[in-house]
């Protein structure tokens, strides 16, 4: 264990000594602007990249570095130390594409696909400006954007609207920012995406204390971003939106809300719904649930006044929140009985509870570009081709009887991981082994669930909760389990905006538009709802983490709004034919995925009709390119009578 340095100088030296030599070289090149160092030292450092040890990444024991690479690493670290001590600002804050491509190849130890180069540059955090359209005019004073929700998506939208010069107002039902991270306070609540990438690329956090931070730490990050960009004065808190109507004559949205018991109306030329899909606790259909005498607590609405100490507790659900709750309370309760309707694929997660080393945090906080290159390393697997992960490989399946090479590889890894925990208990292995492909339902990144199941006061039962009496729960097969407290980790209701009375052109409601099932164009737009961006709409999830998806959608929204401003448009509405073409293409490809070819898997990926509406079967790098700019031919538009398209001013020749 490295002793804690006693001063800033020794901390710097120790942090640089512990730094991945490849990352040290890349930071050195950007700090000094000396690109020749890349060619001078890069070849000797090939293969010395630190491997990211986290879920979805196959890693092996690193090779022992050669004497030559150790000597080069020492020289690079000495040069970096001198550059940091100089205090001079970095010379190469911006990288051109060829240079970034070469530096990324060295950082990752592999060639990145061309389709992912620009994606990696943005999501790695190497630029804070992703705008494609060069604005021709500023948004007019009477153009206001309303944003509903101050969670992760709403904060993202607010930052980018502010930077683009739009007048905006955020409407939030709670008394603070954070959305689900403010409401979800159940024991063990934590981010199950690596913290390095579950954050805004334009505001990377160098100071995470854990690789998978707990809820309060992530909430604190969102609060810091809110304060850094001075957004609080633009957010109306404690205001519950009930619905919205499109005013065709005035070409604006009226948003109806309740504030301190009073009805209020907000008006804006554009409306961005940033409420997310997880909107309310999903209580299971259980007979006589109200007769149970003890506390009934849903993980999405935790009651901290209930003391679980020494109690016999039944926990229903073994999804992501269920396993986190189980791990957190197992040592507190007297007895824990877990009801599992279906087993889940549980993926090894080496860094689940690991703290970020203090020296690593210091390097990310104080050495320019270290946080970006480490972020890129964590993004690497998502930037590669994923053939056979979710889309079924028919040729492979015909030869092997499997699903796809990556999907089967993950399944075998999960099976081996399960067996390693219960080597002498084939019954438990059978109980916990799914019969469907990986990703047929959301896999779980292990946070110690198998170890929890080994505890003497913990048991797991396969079954479905059907009823309750005063002292017990009753499963569908008649099994009766007495308990003091009933915990429900049964997920959320996915309303997709149907909880609001939203009315578009002609008064048609969103509920009517979403009959028989919700849909969208590019995961954001619905025909008949002009100037309306529905972030996180159907067909936008399961392709990347929430931070990545929301940034791409906010980018598209800003490009759409700036197009309206530049061309003097009062409304834009995606056409029925464009939306239909998008949905038909997505549905045709969804049919080839594990989300649809799911066997007996159930779960929230599918709507009430069992139709998959959450996911989009496209590589995220393709989606990034698809959403760079609106395809103007897919829209019907109306123009502001007093404002035509902006024209470039003539450049007259100057004289002296």
XYZ file of C-alpha atoms in Angstrom:
656
model
C 0.000 0.000 0.000
C 1.354 3.426 -0.982
C 1.879 5.733 1.950
C -0.043 8.982 1.742
C 2.211 11.799 0.513
C 2.600 14.647 2.959
C 2.590 17.633 0.590
C 1.468 18.701 -2.837
C 4.865 18.089 -4.438
C 5.197 14.563 -3.128
C 1.534 13.890 -3.969
C 2.190 14.995 -7.537
C 5.268 12.809 -7.831
C 3.477 9.796 -6.381
C 0.433 10.325 -8.632
C 2.572 10.581 -11.766
C 4.544 7.506 -10.720
C 1.275 5.557 -10.409
C -0.134 6.870 -13.681
C -0.590 4.628 -16.702
C 2.525 5.524 -18.768
C 0.465 5.754 -21.943
C -1.912 8.239 -20.303
C 1.128 10.126 -19.009
C 2.501 10.374 -22.559
C -0.789 11.595 -24.019
C -1.165 14.224 -21.289
C 2.443 15.272 -21.928
C 1.859 15.702 -25.657
C -1.199 17.886 -25.082
C 0.471 19.880 -22.308
C 3.632 20.677 -24.293
C 2.247 20.628 -27.832
C 5.203 18.462 -28.862
C 3.643 15.823 -31.116
C 7.067 14.347 -31.873
C 7.016 12.840 -28.363
C 4.212 10.552 -29.525
C 6.452 9.015 -32.174
C 9.521 9.047 -29.948
C 8.009 7.220 -26.971
C 4.763 5.671 -28.233
C 6.180 2.498 -29.860
C 8.009 1.484 -26.664
C 4.816 1.864 -24.618
C 2.606 -0.270 -26.871
C 0.942 -2.969 -24.790
C 1.506 -1.223 -21.461
C -1.945 0.390 -21.369
C -3.781 -0.161 -18.112
C -6.690 -2.504 -18.736
C -10.081 -1.310 -17.565
C -11.374 -3.891 -15.114
C -15.089 -3.438 -15.192
C -18.210 -5.177 -16.467
C -18.610 -5.961 -20.197
C -14.832 -5.807 -20.632
C -12.787 -8.977 -20.979
C -9.461 -8.526 -19.241
C -6.440 -10.710 -18.750
C -3.414 -10.573 -16.495
C -1.275 -7.756 -17.924
C 2.068 -8.647 -19.432
C 5.167 -7.803 -17.441
C 6.653 -4.578 -18.868
C 10.018 -4.856 -20.555
C 13.077 -3.083 -19.224
C 12.989 -0.758 -22.231
C 9.358 0.222 -21.647
C 10.052 0.838 -17.961
C 12.916 3.154 -18.878
C 10.733 5.024 -21.372
C 7.911 5.248 -18.841
C 10.289 6.785 -16.300
C 11.469 9.376 -18.810
C 7.902 10.237 -19.845
C 6.824 10.622 -16.232
C 9.792 12.905 -15.495
C 8.882 15.104 -18.452
C 5.242 15.203 -17.403
C 6.221 16.169 -13.861
C 8.258 19.065 -15.209
C 5.378 20.176 -17.440
C 2.910 20.130 -14.548
C 5.293 21.982 -12.233
C 5.769 24.694 -14.846
C 2.183 25.777 -14.386
C 1.905 26.746 -18.046
C -1.486 26.207 -19.728
C -1.718 23.240 -22.120
C -0.728 23.978 -25.709
C -2.894 21.367 -27.463
C -6.308 21.765 -25.896
C -7.884 20.850 -29.256
C -6.803 17.834 -31.302
C -7.327 17.414 -35.030
C -8.867 14.150 -36.143
C -5.686 12.385 -37.406
C -3.844 13.204 -34.204
C -6.763 12.154 -32.004
C -7.093 8.905 -33.946
C -3.426 8.054 -33.343
C -3.494 9.063 -29.684
C -6.702 7.096 -29.118
C -5.138 4.033 -30.742
C -2.284 4.228 -28.252
C -4.633 4.859 -25.300
C -6.787 1.843 -26.136
C -4.204 -0.481 -27.658
C -6.410 -1.001 -30.705
C -7.747 0.760 -33.789
C -11.085 2.443 -33.229
C -13.669 2.032 -36.024
C -13.911 5.148 -38.180
C -17.602 5.544 -37.311
C -16.650 5.937 -33.650
C -13.819 8.468 -33.960
C -15.969 11.610 -33.748
C -18.222 9.929 -31.181
C -15.251 9.133 -28.964
C -13.888 12.663 -29.315
C -17.120 14.111 -27.947
C -18.048 11.526 -25.328
C -14.450 11.277 -24.180
C -14.754 14.931 -23.201
C -12.260 16.434 -25.660
C -14.725 19.116 -26.790
C -17.474 21.034 -25.049
C -19.026 22.318 -28.284
C -20.743 19.745 -30.476
C -22.784 22.144 -32.595
C -22.892 21.434 -36.319
C -25.028 24.334 -37.506
C -23.179 27.639 -37.516
C -25.816 30.031 -36.140
C -26.878 32.783 -38.534
C -28.806 34.766 -35.921
C -29.403 34.785 -32.193
C -32.683 33.392 -30.884
C -35.248 36.243 -30.874
C -36.364 37.663 -27.546
C -39.836 36.176 -27.917
C -38.579 32.615 -28.494
C -38.786 30.727 -25.212
C -38.149 27.040 -24.524
C -39.903 25.203 -21.696
C -38.171 22.160 -20.169
C -40.125 19.781 -17.948
C -37.894 17.978 -15.444
C -34.661 18.870 -13.636
C -33.095 15.442 -13.557
C -30.081 14.404 -15.574
C -31.732 15.128 -18.933
C -33.253 18.438 -17.886
C -29.968 19.751 -16.461
C -28.218 18.728 -19.672
C -30.836 20.549 -21.771
C -30.601 23.665 -19.595
C -26.816 23.893 -19.937
C -26.894 23.607 -23.716
C -29.875 25.961 -24.164
C -28.026 28.528 -22.079
C -24.855 28.152 -24.123
C -26.820 28.499 -27.375
C -28.425 31.738 -26.206
C -32.027 30.528 -25.801
C -34.396 31.916 -23.217
C -35.649 28.920 -21.242
C -37.399 27.847 -18.092
C -37.232 24.472 -16.337
C -40.314 23.225 -14.488
C -39.659 20.696 -11.714
C -42.152 18.960 -9.395
C -39.608 18.360 -6.604
C -37.887 20.915 -4.394
C -34.408 20.247 -5.787
C -32.615 18.930 -8.849
C -31.782 15.272 -9.399
C -34.951 13.538 -10.555
C -34.742 9.812 -9.841
C -31.470 10.311 -7.973
C -33.287 12.608 -5.566
C -36.251 10.250 -5.128
C -34.466 6.878 -5.082
C -32.985 6.651 -1.610
C -33.351 2.931 -0.923
C -30.483 1.205 0.931
C -27.670 0.357 -1.462
C -28.839 2.675 -4.250
C -25.886 3.150 -6.574
C -25.003 3.864 -10.158
C -24.513 0.635 -12.115
C -22.621 2.361 -14.941
C -18.949 3.262 -14.405
C -18.752 6.731 -12.900
C -16.129 7.880 -15.396
C -18.685 7.706 -18.196
C -21.946 8.210 -16.267
C -21.511 11.956 -16.262
C -21.644 14.765 -18.785
C -18.785 14.743 -21.302
C -18.667 18.563 -21.115
C -18.399 18.364 -17.333
C -16.387 15.242 -16.464
C -15.964 14.595 -12.772
C -12.388 13.908 -11.783
C -13.253 13.395 -8.133
C -15.431 10.266 -7.978
C -14.621 8.387 -4.788
C -15.911 5.059 -6.177
C -15.923 3.452 -9.600
C -19.677 2.909 -9.125
C -20.753 5.785 -6.862
C -23.687 5.562 -4.501
C -26.762 7.682 -5.107
C -25.882 10.643 -2.850
C -22.505 11.106 -4.563
C -24.102 11.174 -7.997
C -26.791 13.558 -6.778
C -24.055 15.839 -5.429
C -22.463 15.823 -8.903
C -25.743 16.966 -10.507
C -26.063 19.707 -7.899
C -22.513 20.920 -8.620
C -23.237 21.098 -12.347
C -26.437 23.027 -11.623
C -24.543 25.560 -9.531
C -21.567 25.807 -11.871
C -23.838 26.912 -14.708
C -26.042 29.037 -12.402
C -29.185 27.192 -13.395
C -31.203 27.364 -10.172
C -32.663 30.772 -10.999
C -33.989 29.271 -14.253
C -35.746 26.359 -12.497
C -39.246 26.657 -11.037
C -39.356 24.084 -8.229
C -42.338 22.504 -6.441
C -44.394 22.761 -9.605
C -46.220 19.690 -10.906
C -46.997 19.632 -14.610
C -50.448 18.247 -15.420
C -50.488 18.683 -19.182
C -49.745 20.866 -22.177
C -51.635 22.098 -25.241
C -50.352 23.292 -28.594
C -51.855 26.654 -29.556
C -52.040 26.421 -33.342
C -52.919 30.073 -33.889
C -50.155 31.502 -31.707
C -47.687 28.675 -32.493
C -46.726 28.006 -28.904
C -47.173 25.517 -26.071
C -49.207 26.186 -22.945
C -48.088 24.060 -20.017
C -50.584 23.626 -17.177
C -49.203 22.995 -13.705
C -49.963 23.109 -10.003
C -47.814 25.309 -7.782
C -48.541 25.472 -4.053
C -52.077 24.252 -4.780
C -52.675 26.932 -7.389
C -53.054 26.420 -11.118
C -50.380 28.137 -13.204
C -49.739 28.284 -16.941
C -46.372 28.579 -18.662
C -46.005 29.523 -22.327
C -43.160 28.798 -24.702
C -42.511 28.421 -28.401
C -40.950 25.002 -27.860
C -41.417 22.255 -25.274
C -38.810 19.714 -24.176
C -40.072 16.857 -22.005
C -37.142 15.611 -19.914
C -39.007 13.463 -17.427
C -37.376 10.121 -18.249
C -39.129 6.772 -18.556
C -39.073 5.679 -14.891
C -41.906 7.777 -13.544
C -43.589 6.001 -10.623
C -43.248 2.848 -8.501
C -44.753 -0.204 -10.191
C -46.780 -1.990 -7.518
C -47.586 -5.579 -8.487
C -51.162 -6.784 -8.802
C -51.442 -8.537 -5.439
C -54.717 -9.621 -3.860
C -55.364 -8.239 -0.359
C -52.109 -6.304 -0.266
C -53.835 -3.752 1.958
C -54.588 -6.397 4.585
C -50.919 -7.021 5.380
C -50.385 -5.662 8.888
C -46.716 -4.780 8.547
C -45.020 -2.053 6.504
C -45.101 -2.411 2.708
C -42.251 -0.440 1.135
C -41.420 -0.010 -2.545
C -37.740 0.553 -3.356
C -38.682 3.566 -5.510
C -40.469 5.200 -2.538
C -38.422 4.090 0.456
C -39.728 4.729 3.955
C -36.715 5.451 6.146
C -38.854 5.578 9.279
C -39.222 1.779 9.244
C -36.599 0.014 11.345
C -35.584 -3.319 9.766
C -33.304 -4.341 12.622
C -33.923 -7.960 13.523
C -37.130 -8.193 11.454
C -38.157 -11.010 9.150
C -38.305 -9.368 5.748
C -39.623 -10.610 2.418
C -38.058 -8.884 -0.579
C -39.842 -9.278 -3.920
C -37.716 -8.745 -7.020
C -34.144 -9.472 -8.024
C -33.563 -6.835 -10.681
C -30.951 -4.111 -10.326
C -32.569 -2.356 -7.364
C -33.571 -5.646 -5.733
C -30.043 -7.011 -5.538
C -28.748 -3.673 -4.239
C -31.380 -3.646 -1.485
C -30.647 -7.273 -0.580
C -26.933 -6.632 -0.224
C -27.502 -3.497 1.840
C -29.965 -4.912 4.401
C -28.872 -8.555 4.773
C -26.670 -7.860 7.801
C -29.335 -5.736 9.480
C -32.470 -7.859 9.252
C -33.100 -10.958 11.324
C -34.128 -13.021 8.288
C -34.361 -12.136 4.591
C -36.458 -14.185 2.171
C -36.024 -13.136 -1.457
C -38.811 -13.912 -3.933
C -37.455 -14.301 -7.440
C -39.880 -14.652 -10.321
C -37.042 -15.351 -12.795
C -33.275 -15.672 -12.478
C -31.136 -12.956 -14.028
C -27.834 -12.987 -15.862
C -25.361 -11.582 -13.347
C -22.117 -10.241 -14.788
C -18.840 -10.144 -12.841
C -18.112 -6.616 -11.736
C -14.628 -6.406 -10.225
C -14.835 -2.741 -9.253
C -18.375 -2.805 -7.819
C -17.417 -1.579 -4.365
C -13.879 -0.385 -5.025
C -12.854 3.130 -4.053
C -10.934 5.154 -6.609
C -7.320 5.279 -5.490
C -6.402 8.659 -4.022
C -3.426 9.011 -6.362
C -5.618 8.317 -9.384
C -8.077 10.984 -8.221
C -5.242 13.461 -7.740
C -3.951 12.825 -11.261
C -7.417 13.305 -12.773
C -7.999 16.474 -10.758
C -4.655 18.161 -11.360
C -3.056 16.872 -14.562
C -4.748 18.209 -17.698
C -6.475 15.634 -19.937
C -5.917 12.624 -17.674
C -9.639 12.496 -16.873
C -10.521 12.575 -20.588
C -8.138 9.784 -21.600
C -9.254 7.602 -18.696
C -12.853 8.291 -19.651
C -12.102 7.194 -23.202
C -10.577 3.956 -21.937
C -13.841 3.236 -20.098
C -15.832 3.971 -23.263
C -13.688 1.727 -25.469
C -15.878 -1.373 -25.522
C -18.951 0.644 -26.528
C -17.063 2.128 -29.464
C -16.203 -1.236 -31.046
C -18.265 -3.404 -33.368
C -20.673 -5.477 -31.267
C -21.640 -8.115 -33.826
C -23.648 -10.874 -32.179
C -24.211 -9.118 -28.863
C -27.915 -8.195 -29.140
C -28.674 -8.868 -32.814
C -28.916 -12.601 -33.491
C -26.199 -13.955 -35.775
C -28.207 -16.430 -37.853
C -25.164 -18.047 -39.479
C -23.483 -18.479 -36.098
C -26.745 -19.770 -34.593
C -27.160 -22.347 -37.369
C -23.656 -23.686 -36.730
C -23.607 -23.591 -32.928
C -27.209 -23.474 -31.747
C -26.311 -20.292 -29.876
C -27.403 -16.698 -30.305
C -24.351 -14.668 -31.236
C -20.639 -14.741 -30.423
C -20.625 -11.874 -27.933
C -23.990 -12.781 -26.406
C -22.923 -16.398 -25.899
C -19.557 -15.278 -24.565
C -21.210 -13.113 -21.915
C -23.664 -15.913 -21.063
C -20.809 -18.399 -20.558
C -18.930 -15.863 -18.450
C -22.030 -15.411 -16.277
C -22.509 -19.179 -15.927
C -18.885 -19.697 -14.909
C -19.154 -16.841 -12.421
C -22.292 -18.368 -10.888
C -20.730 -21.832 -10.601
C -17.616 -20.373 -8.997
C -19.781 -19.091 -6.136
C -21.704 -22.330 -5.626
C -19.266 -25.079 -6.693
C -20.887 -27.682 -4.445
C -24.510 -26.629 -4.804
C -25.930 -27.661 -8.197
C -29.440 -26.951 -6.940
C -28.613 -23.297 -6.327
C -26.858 -23.069 -9.696
C -29.956 -24.441 -11.417
C -32.203 -22.061 -9.486
C -30.119 -19.045 -10.527
C -29.474 -19.973 -14.187
C -31.652 -18.133 -16.766
C -33.062 -20.010 -19.745
C -32.980 -17.052 -22.136
C -30.248 -15.085 -23.948
C -28.331 -12.298 -22.262
C -30.086 -8.948 -22.787
C -33.510 -10.615 -23.130
C -33.918 -8.687 -19.902
C -31.509 -6.295 -18.293
C -28.400 -8.098 -17.020
C -27.155 -7.220 -13.560
C -23.668 -6.020 -12.756
C -22.848 -7.948 -9.611
C -22.537 -5.931 -6.432
C -22.182 -8.975 -4.161
C -25.558 -10.679 -4.609
C -24.202 -14.233 -4.702
C -22.230 -13.610 -1.519
C -25.392 -12.249 0.097
C -27.263 -15.451 -0.809
C -24.660 -17.468 1.108
C -25.466 -15.742 4.406
C -27.188 -17.929 6.973
C -30.120 -15.566 7.436
C -30.813 -15.223 3.680
C -32.826 -17.542 1.437
C -34.216 -17.287 -2.080
C -37.455 -18.756 -3.396
C -38.588 -19.043 -7.009
C -42.140 -17.814 -7.375
C -44.535 -14.955 -8.049
C -46.231 -12.901 -5.350
C -50.001 -13.424 -5.664
C -51.658 -12.374 -2.402
C -51.222 -11.306 1.178
C -52.947 -11.925 4.458
C -52.434 -10.104 7.736
C -49.139 -11.804 8.605
C -47.782 -13.319 5.402
C -47.287 -13.220 1.668
C -48.728 -15.949 -0.529
C -47.104 -17.055 -3.770
C -48.900 -18.197 -6.919
C -48.226 -21.856 -6.033
C -49.845 -21.408 -2.598
C -46.627 -21.112 -0.600
C -47.235 -18.933 2.475
C -44.337 -17.015 4.016
C -44.858 -15.139 7.255
C -42.955 -11.896 7.660
C -42.833 -8.575 9.504
C -42.027 -6.315 6.544
C -42.708 -6.599 2.806
C -40.268 -4.905 0.424
C -41.151 -4.516 -3.251
C -38.370 -4.032 -5.789
C -40.720 -4.405 -8.720
C -39.576 -1.593 -10.961
C -41.297 1.442 -12.367
C -44.267 2.341 -14.496
C -43.107 3.419 -17.935
C -45.712 5.981 -18.948
C -43.767 7.547 -21.830
C -45.618 10.812 -21.329
C -49.048 9.236 -21.043
C -49.309 10.386 -17.417
C -49.734 13.939 -18.752
C -52.634 15.423 -20.700
C -50.552 16.507 -23.685
C -52.521 17.723 -26.700
C -50.971 18.457 -30.070
C -52.394 19.668 -33.359
C -56.175 19.497 -33.524
C -56.371 18.636 -29.827
C -55.177 15.071 -30.371
C -53.737 13.683 -27.152
C -50.454 11.869 -26.718
C -52.441 8.910 -25.359
C -54.388 8.774 -28.625
C -51.218 9.063 -30.676
C -49.701 6.207 -28.655
C -52.603 3.828 -29.293
C -51.963 0.888 -29.640
C -48.411 1.516 -28.409
C -45.917 4.369 -27.916
C -43.513 5.183 -30.752
C -41.269 8.003 -31.947
C -39.091 9.312 -34.733
C -35.375 9.101 -33.865
C -36.318 8.465 -30.237
C -37.502 12.073 -29.744
C -40.286 13.347 -32.005
C -43.954 12.461 -32.565
C -45.900 13.646 -35.638
C -48.762 15.991 -34.816
C -46.843 17.548 -31.902
C -44.980 20.547 -33.362
C -41.982 22.130 -31.619
C -42.055 19.236 -29.156
C -38.958 17.232 -28.229
C -39.676 14.195 -26.079
C -36.299 13.189 -24.679
C -36.037 9.499 -23.897
C -39.064 8.619 -25.997
C -39.637 5.060 -27.268
C -36.857 3.606 -29.432
C -34.011 5.453 -27.715
C -32.731 3.201 -24.934
C -30.520 0.153 -24.249
C -27.932 1.297 -26.785
C -25.701 3.354 -24.460
C -25.746 4.706 -20.928
C -28.212 7.420 -19.983
C -25.590 10.195 -19.990
C -24.516 9.356 -23.544
C -28.074 9.052 -24.889
C -29.261 12.283 -23.286
C -26.307 14.301 -24.592
C -26.982 13.130 -28.127
C -30.643 14.005 -27.821
C -29.947 17.445 -26.358
C -27.541 18.101 -29.230
C -30.284 17.235 -31.731
C -32.796 19.463 -29.935
C -30.435 22.455 -30.079
C -29.773 21.859 -33.788
C -33.542 21.679 -34.415
C -34.233 24.897 -32.506
C -31.376 26.765 -34.183
C -32.704 25.693 -37.604
C -36.030 27.281 -36.622
C -34.279 30.489 -35.576
C -32.057 30.721 -38.656
C -34.878 30.082 -41.126
C -37.497 32.151 -39.319
C -39.758 29.168 -38.641
C -42.663 29.308 -36.218
C -43.228 25.536 -36.163
C -41.618 22.281 -37.245
C -43.432 18.946 -37.195
C -42.034 15.596 -38.263
C -44.140 13.986 -40.986
C -46.185 10.829 -40.526
C -44.318 9.193 -43.410
C -40.885 9.903 -41.908
C -41.959 8.578 -38.516
C -43.526 5.499 -40.108
C -40.355 4.752 -42.097
C -38.249 5.033 -38.944
C -40.560 2.787 -36.908
C -40.825 0.155 -39.646
C -37.050 -0.043 -39.998
C -36.520 -0.235 -36.235
C -39.228 -2.867 -35.749
C -37.834 -5.017 -38.573
C -34.421 -5.042 -36.919
C -35.799 -5.423 -33.399
C -37.276 -8.742 -34.545
C -33.705 -10.027 -34.890
C -32.668 -9.110 -31.347
C -32.560 -10.803 -27.959
C -35.025 -8.149 -26.805
C -37.687 -9.744 -29.060
C -36.322 -13.303 -29.346
C -36.402 -13.410 -25.563
C -37.778 -16.851 -24.827
C -39.735 -16.762 -21.578
C -38.076 -13.590 -20.290
C -40.351 -10.894 -18.947
C -39.494 -7.392 -17.865
C -39.871 -3.705 -18.568
C -38.305 -3.802 -22.035
C -41.735 -4.685 -23.424
C -44.968 -2.674 -23.352
C -48.265 -4.145 -22.120
C -48.747 -5.754 -25.551
C -45.324 -7.453 -25.184
C -44.047 -5.218 -27.969
C -40.498 -3.905 -27.487
C -40.676 -0.111 -27.550
C -37.820 0.881 -25.240
C -34.847 -0.206 -27.322
C -33.339 0.849 -30.622
C -31.398 -1.872 -32.506
C -28.611 0.345 -33.802
C -25.025 0.831 -32.709
C -24.766 4.044 -30.753
C -22.071 5.385 -33.079
C -24.572 5.213 -35.924
C -27.193 6.981 -33.806
C -24.662 9.715 -33.011
C -24.184 10.371 -36.724
C -27.927 10.068 -37.456
C -28.711 12.787 -34.932
C -26.063 15.351 -35.872
C -28.548 17.465 -37.832
C -32.280 17.331 -38.539
C -33.128 15.990 -42.006
C -35.211 18.974 -43.036
C -37.089 16.998 -45.686
C -38.684 14.943 -42.891
C -40.590 17.973 -41.576
C -43.484 20.207 -42.405
C -42.827 23.809 -41.362
C -44.535 27.143 -41.001
C -42.734 30.465 -41.178
C -42.937 33.496 -38.971
C -44.634 36.169 -41.080
C -42.361 38.913 -39.811
C -39.095 36.994 -40.113
C -37.655 35.349 -43.201
C -34.567 33.156 -43.402
C -31.347 34.789 -42.259
C -28.990 35.889 -45.007
C -25.237 36.199 -44.835
C -24.183 39.877 -44.703
C -22.252 41.079 -47.699
C -18.541 41.518 -47.140
C -17.488 44.842 -48.603
C -13.837 45.405 -49.510
C -12.135 47.674 -47.007
C -9.684 50.389 -47.998
C -7.252 52.679 -46.275
